[in-house]
Amino acid sequence: MNNQILCSDIDGTLISDSKRVAPQDIQALATWQKHGHLFGITSGRSLDGIKMITRQLEREPDFIVALNGAYVSSITRHIYESNISKVMSRRVLEIVRQLPSEKITVNINRQSRQLVQCVTNGHTEVDEMSLLQQLEDGLEIAKITVLLKLSDDSQLFYEQLSSLPVEITTSDDRYIEIMQQGISKLSGLTTALEQQIPLERVIAIGDYLNDIAMIKSVGAGYAVANARPELKQVADYQTVSHNDGPISHILNEQRRMNR
């Protein structure tokens, strides 16, 4: 098989609506890796969120792209982290706090923290005043995620943030995600491969807008059946939905194509 690297998004792609990896996909991935091929995760999730899912697999991924590329564990196990500057983080937070949202989450030191006025659960929350002070003291944020009250509000956020030198994307109808400028799943995948493997040898699978650049740039880009129309338009191939074990379908198809 010419393509020896496989990477997959998680939500809406690798896992079903029940948040499980299909048994046939677990087996397909185990066989893929046993034959010397590499498998990686390319997700907007935090590292902890990714590990909750990869514990279902027989083998650990060979590389991980988390936080839409802001955190990368490469094929040589090097760790790369990209943060929004403290000045820009503060500016982004000033804007999004004035717009209609249900929840704002910041990723700090590989962990997710919900921004709140007053902390009630120190493990998952950070109060606004404390965070702003930590930014003044040099803290840097990897990603800011806004859960919208209404999906129709996304255009408002794009308009308000478009003049800032940051990367803005969406991973669901109601999620806006902000990273350092130039950071994406594609940049994370390129970093993860350590310039040892060309993108032409990569099979990538996704479902949403934050997957578009990566799907367009690899040798075989797949959109699951439940993917957004914008992703389907740029994908090389389409496959079954996230509820029907797409990984096993894709690998079987690739074997047939490369006989």
Short mmCIF file of C-alpha atoms in Angstrom, two decimals:
data_model
loop_
_atom_site.label_atom_id
_atom_site.label_comp_id
_atom_site.label_asym_id
_atom_site.label_seq_id
_atom_site.Cartn_x
_atom_site.Cartn_y
_atom_site.Cartn_z
CA MET A 1 0.00 0.00 0.00
CA ASN A 2 1.46 3.35 -1.05
CA ASN A 3 -0.22 5.28 1.75
CA GLN A 4 1.37 4.20 5.01
CA ILE A 5 0.09 6.89 7.38
CA LEU A 6 -3.51 7.09 8.58
CA CYS A 7 -4.89 9.91 10.69
CA SER A 8 -8.40 10.50 11.95
CA ASP A 9 -10.49 13.13 13.64
CA ILE A 10 -12.39 11.88 16.70
CA ASP A 11 -15.84 13.42 17.15
CA GLY A 12 -18.15 12.68 14.26
CA THR A 13 -15.47 10.49 12.67
CA LEU A 14 -13.66 7.88 14.75
CA ILE A 15 -16.36 7.57 17.39
CA SER A 16 -20.09 6.94 17.01
CA ASP A 17 -22.93 8.87 18.59
CA SER A 18 -22.45 6.65 21.64
CA LYS A 19 -18.82 7.88 21.92
CA ARG A 20 -17.42 4.44 21.12
CA VAL A 21 -14.95 3.26 18.50
CA ALA A 22 -16.55 0.52 16.39
CA PRO A 23 -15.13 -2.97 17.14
CA GLN A 24 -14.28 -3.46 13.46
CA ASP A 25 -12.34 -0.20 13.50
CA ILE A 26 -10.41 -1.22 16.61
CA GLN A 27 -9.40 -4.43 14.85
CA ALA A 28 -8.60 -2.67 11.58
CA LEU A 29 -6.35 -0.15 13.33
CA ALA A 30 -4.57 -2.87 15.32
CA THR A 31 -3.87 -4.80 12.11
CA TRP A 32 -2.75 -1.63 10.34
CA GLN A 33 -0.21 -0.85 13.05
CA LYS A 34 0.97 -4.45 13.39
CA HIS A 35 1.87 -4.34 9.69
CA GLY A 36 4.20 -1.43 10.33
CA HIS A 37 1.91 1.42 9.28
CA LEU A 38 1.40 4.50 11.45
CA PHE A 39 -1.86 5.75 12.92
CA GLY A 40 -2.45 9.17 14.43
CA ILE A 41 -5.19 11.33 15.91
CA THR A 42 -5.91 14.81 14.54
CA SER A 43 -8.46 16.44 16.81
CA GLY A 44 -9.63 19.70 18.32
CA ARG A 45 -9.89 17.92 21.66
CA SER A 46 -7.45 18.43 24.52
CA LEU A 47 -4.88 15.71 25.22
CA ASP A 48 -6.94 14.40 28.14
CA GLY A 49 -10.04 14.30 25.95
CA ILE A 50 -8.18 12.34 23.28
CA LYS A 51 -6.82 9.81 25.76
CA MET A 52 -10.36 9.11 26.99
CA ILE A 53 -11.06 7.75 23.51
CA THR A 54 -7.74 6.13 22.59
CA ARG A 55 -7.95 3.94 25.70
CA GLN A 56 -10.52 1.96 23.71
CA LEU A 57 -7.87 1.01 21.12
CA GLU A 58 -5.55 -2.00 21.28
CA ARG A 59 -2.50 0.16 20.55
CA GLU A 60 -1.69 3.77 21.31
CA PRO A 61 -1.59 6.20 18.37
CA ASP A 62 1.84 6.72 16.85
CA PHE A 63 1.30 10.49 16.92
CA ILE A 64 -1.25 12.94 18.26
CA VAL A 65 -2.36 16.33 16.99
CA ALA A 66 -4.53 17.90 19.72
CA LEU A 67 -6.18 21.31 20.13
CA ASN A 68 -6.38 21.70 16.33
CA GLY A 69 -2.59 21.63 16.09
CA ALA A 70 -1.64 23.66 19.17
CA TYR A 71 -0.32 20.47 20.80
CA VAL A 72 1.61 17.81 18.87
CA SER A 73 3.23 14.56 19.95
CA SER A 74 5.23 13.56 16.88
CA ILE A 75 6.21 10.20 15.38
CA THR A 76 9.55 10.59 17.21
CA ARG A 77 7.70 11.37 20.47
CA HIS A 78 8.81 15.00 20.51
CA ILE A 79 6.28 17.42 21.99
CA TYR A 80 5.49 20.72 20.26
CA GLU A 81 3.22 23.34 21.78
CA SER A 82 1.98 26.61 20.27
CA ASN A 83 0.34 29.26 22.41
CA ILE A 84 -1.52 32.49 21.78
CA SER A 85 0.49 35.42 23.14
CA LYS A 86 -0.71 36.89 26.41
CA VAL A 87 -1.57 40.19 24.71
CA MET A 88 -3.61 38.50 22.01
CA SER A 89 -5.28 36.11 24.49
CA ARG A 90 -6.41 39.09 26.52
CA ARG A 91 -7.72 40.85 23.42
CA VAL A 92 -9.64 37.77 22.25
CA LEU A 93 -11.16 37.29 25.70
CA GLU A 94 -12.18 40.95 25.84
CA ILE A 95 -14.12 40.49 22.59
CA VAL A 96 -15.73 37.11 23.20
CA ARG A 97 -16.84 38.02 26.73
CA GLN A 98 -18.99 40.77 25.19
CA LEU A 99 -20.70 38.43 22.72
CA PRO A 100 -23.52 35.92 23.34
CA SER A 101 -22.08 32.59 24.46
CA GLU A 102 -23.03 29.70 26.67
CA LYS A 103 -19.51 28.80 27.77
CA ILE A 104 -15.89 29.89 27.23
CA THR A 105 -13.11 27.35 27.72
CA VAL A 106 -9.37 28.02 27.77
CA ASN A 107 -6.69 25.36 27.32
CA ILE A 108 -3.71 25.92 29.59
CA ASN A 109 -0.83 23.50 30.11
CA ARG A 110 -2.67 20.77 28.11
CA GLN A 111 -5.76 21.01 30.32
CA SER A 112 -9.19 22.55 29.69
CA ARG A 113 -10.61 25.13 32.06
CA GLN A 114 -14.03 26.76 31.90
CA LEU A 115 -13.92 30.52 32.40
CA VAL A 116 -16.22 31.51 35.27
CA GLN A 117 -16.89 34.52 37.47
CA CYS A 118 -16.43 32.50 40.65
CA VAL A 119 -14.76 29.10 40.98
CA THR A 120 -16.96 26.32 42.35
CA ASN A 121 -14.89 23.39 41.07
CA GLY A 122 -11.18 24.11 40.99
CA HIS A 123 -10.41 21.08 38.82
CA THR A 124 -12.34 22.27 35.78
CA GLU A 125 -12.78 26.03 36.26
CA VAL A 126 -10.71 29.19 36.34
CA ASP A 127 -12.12 32.50 37.50
CA GLU A 128 -11.90 35.45 35.14
CA MET A 129 -9.92 37.82 37.37
CA SER A 130 -7.35 35.15 38.22
CA LEU A 131 -6.88 34.25 34.57
CA LEU A 132 -6.37 37.87 33.53
CA GLN A 133 -3.78 38.30 36.27
CA GLN A 134 -2.00 35.13 35.19
CA LEU A 135 -1.88 36.47 31.62
CA GLU A 136 -0.19 39.62 32.95
CA ASP A 137 2.31 37.37 34.73
CA GLY A 138 3.21 35.58 31.50
CA LEU A 139 0.74 32.69 31.25
CA GLU A 140 -0.04 31.62 27.68
CA ILE A 141 -3.21 29.96 26.38
CA ALA A 142 -3.10 27.27 23.69
CA LYS A 143 -6.72 27.51 22.55
CA ILE A 144 -9.86 29.45 23.38
CA THR A 145 -13.17 27.71 22.67
CA VAL A 146 -16.55 29.40 22.69
CA LEU A 147 -19.77 27.40 22.92
CA LEU A 148 -22.37 29.53 21.17
CA LYS A 149 -25.91 29.94 22.41
CA LEU A 150 -27.11 29.71 18.82
CA SER A 151 -25.27 28.36 15.77
CA ASP A 152 -26.40 31.46 13.85
CA ASP A 153 -24.15 33.57 16.10
CA SER A 154 -20.98 32.16 14.51
CA GLN A 155 -20.84 34.85 11.83
CA LEU A 156 -20.94 37.54 14.53
CA PHE A 157 -17.89 36.03 16.22
CA TYR A 158 -15.99 35.74 12.93
CA GLU A 159 -16.72 39.38 12.15
CA GLN A 160 -15.55 40.60 15.54
CA LEU A 161 -12.38 38.48 15.56
CA SER A 162 -11.42 38.68 11.87
CA SER A 163 -9.10 41.66 12.28
CA LEU A 164 -6.94 39.88 14.87
CA PRO A 165 -3.84 37.82 13.95
CA VAL A 166 -5.28 34.52 15.20
CA GLU A 167 -6.55 31.32 13.60
CA ILE A 168 -10.32 30.83 13.87
CA THR A 169 -12.17 27.62 13.03
CA THR A 170 -15.22 25.57 13.96
CA SER A 171 -15.50 21.95 15.07
CA ASP A 172 -19.29 21.85 15.43
CA ASP A 173 -22.28 24.05 14.64
CA ARG A 174 -21.96 25.82 17.99
CA TYR A 175 -18.22 25.78 18.65
CA ILE A 176 -15.80 28.58 17.69
CA GLU A 177 -12.12 27.78 18.32
CA ILE A 178 -9.27 30.29 18.37
CA MET A 179 -5.57 29.38 18.17
CA GLN A 180 -2.29 31.11 17.39
CA GLN A 181 -2.14 32.37 13.82
CA GLY A 182 -1.01 29.64 11.39
CA ILE A 183 -1.98 26.77 13.69
CA SER A 184 -4.31 24.13 12.29
CA LYS A 185 -4.70 20.38 12.02
CA LEU A 186 -2.67 20.57 8.81
CA SER A 187 0.22 22.41 10.48
CA GLY A 188 0.02 19.92 13.35
CA LEU A 189 0.11 16.93 11.01
CA THR A 190 3.11 18.34 9.17
CA THR A 191 4.90 18.85 12.49
CA ALA A 192 3.92 15.37 13.70
CA LEU A 193 5.55 13.73 10.67
CA GLU A 194 8.87 15.50 11.40
CA GLN A 195 9.52 16.05 7.67
CA GLN A 196 10.22 12.31 7.40
CA ILE A 197 7.06 11.36 5.50
CA PRO A 198 5.45 13.40 2.70
CA LEU A 199 1.79 14.31 3.00
CA GLU A 200 1.17 12.44 -0.27
CA ARG A 201 1.50 9.20 1.69
CA VAL A 202 -1.15 10.14 4.25
CA ILE A 203 -4.78 8.99 4.44
CA ALA A 204 -6.82 11.48 6.49
CA ILE A 205 -10.44 11.22 7.64
CA GLY A 206 -12.66 13.98 9.00
CA ASP A 207 -16.13 15.46 9.18
CA TYR A 208 -16.02 19.19 9.87
CA LEU A 209 -14.65 22.55 8.75
CA ASN A 210 -11.50 22.35 10.85
CA ASP A 211 -10.55 19.26 8.79
CA ILE A 212 -10.74 20.96 5.37
CA ALA A 213 -7.13 22.14 4.94
CA MET A 214 -5.77 18.77 6.04
CA ILE A 215 -8.15 16.75 3.85
CA LYS A 216 -7.22 18.88 0.82
CA SER A 217 -3.48 18.45 1.38
CA VAL A 218 -2.98 14.72 1.91
CA GLY A 219 -2.68 11.91 -0.61
CA ALA A 220 -6.11 10.46 0.19
CA GLY A 221 -8.60 12.70 1.94
CA TYR A 222 -11.84 11.10 3.14
CA ALA A 223 -15.11 12.62 4.31
CA VAL A 224 -17.46 10.49 6.37
CA ALA A 225 -21.09 10.36 5.19
CA ASN A 226 -22.15 12.67 8.03
CA ALA A 227 -19.53 15.30 7.12
CA ARG A 228 -20.36 18.89 6.33
CA PRO A 229 -21.00 19.56 2.60
CA GLU A 230 -18.00 21.90 2.49
CA LEU A 231 -15.70 19.05 3.48
CA LYS A 232 -17.29 16.59 1.06
CA GLN A 233 -16.62 19.03 -1.77
CA VAL A 234 -12.85 18.99 -1.20
CA ALA A 235 -12.41 15.34 -0.18
CA ASP A 236 -10.97 12.81 -2.62
CA TYR A 237 -13.36 10.12 -1.37
CA GLN A 238 -16.44 9.66 0.75
CA THR A 239 -17.12 6.75 3.08
CA VAL A 240 -19.74 5.50 5.53
CA SER A 241 -20.87 7.50 8.56
CA HIS A 242 -19.17 7.63 11.95
CA ASN A 243 -21.79 5.18 13.22
CA ASP A 244 -20.82 2.48 10.69
CA GLY A 245 -17.13 1.86 11.28
CA PRO A 246 -15.55 4.16 8.66
CA ILE A 247 -11.93 3.18 9.36
CA SER A 248 -12.40 -0.46 8.37
CA HIS A 249 -14.25 0.59 5.22
CA ILE A 250 -11.50 3.01 4.23
CA LEU A 251 -8.65 0.57 4.80
CA ASN A 252 -10.44 -2.17 2.88
CA GLU A 253 -11.02 0.25 0.02
CA GLN A 254 -7.39 1.35 0.02
CA ARG A 255 -6.22 -2.28 -0.13
CA ARG A 256 -8.44 -2.94 -3.15
CA MET A 257 -7.19 0.21 -4.88
CA ASN A 258 -3.54 -0.69 -4.35
CA ARG A 259 -3.56 -4.33 -5.37
#
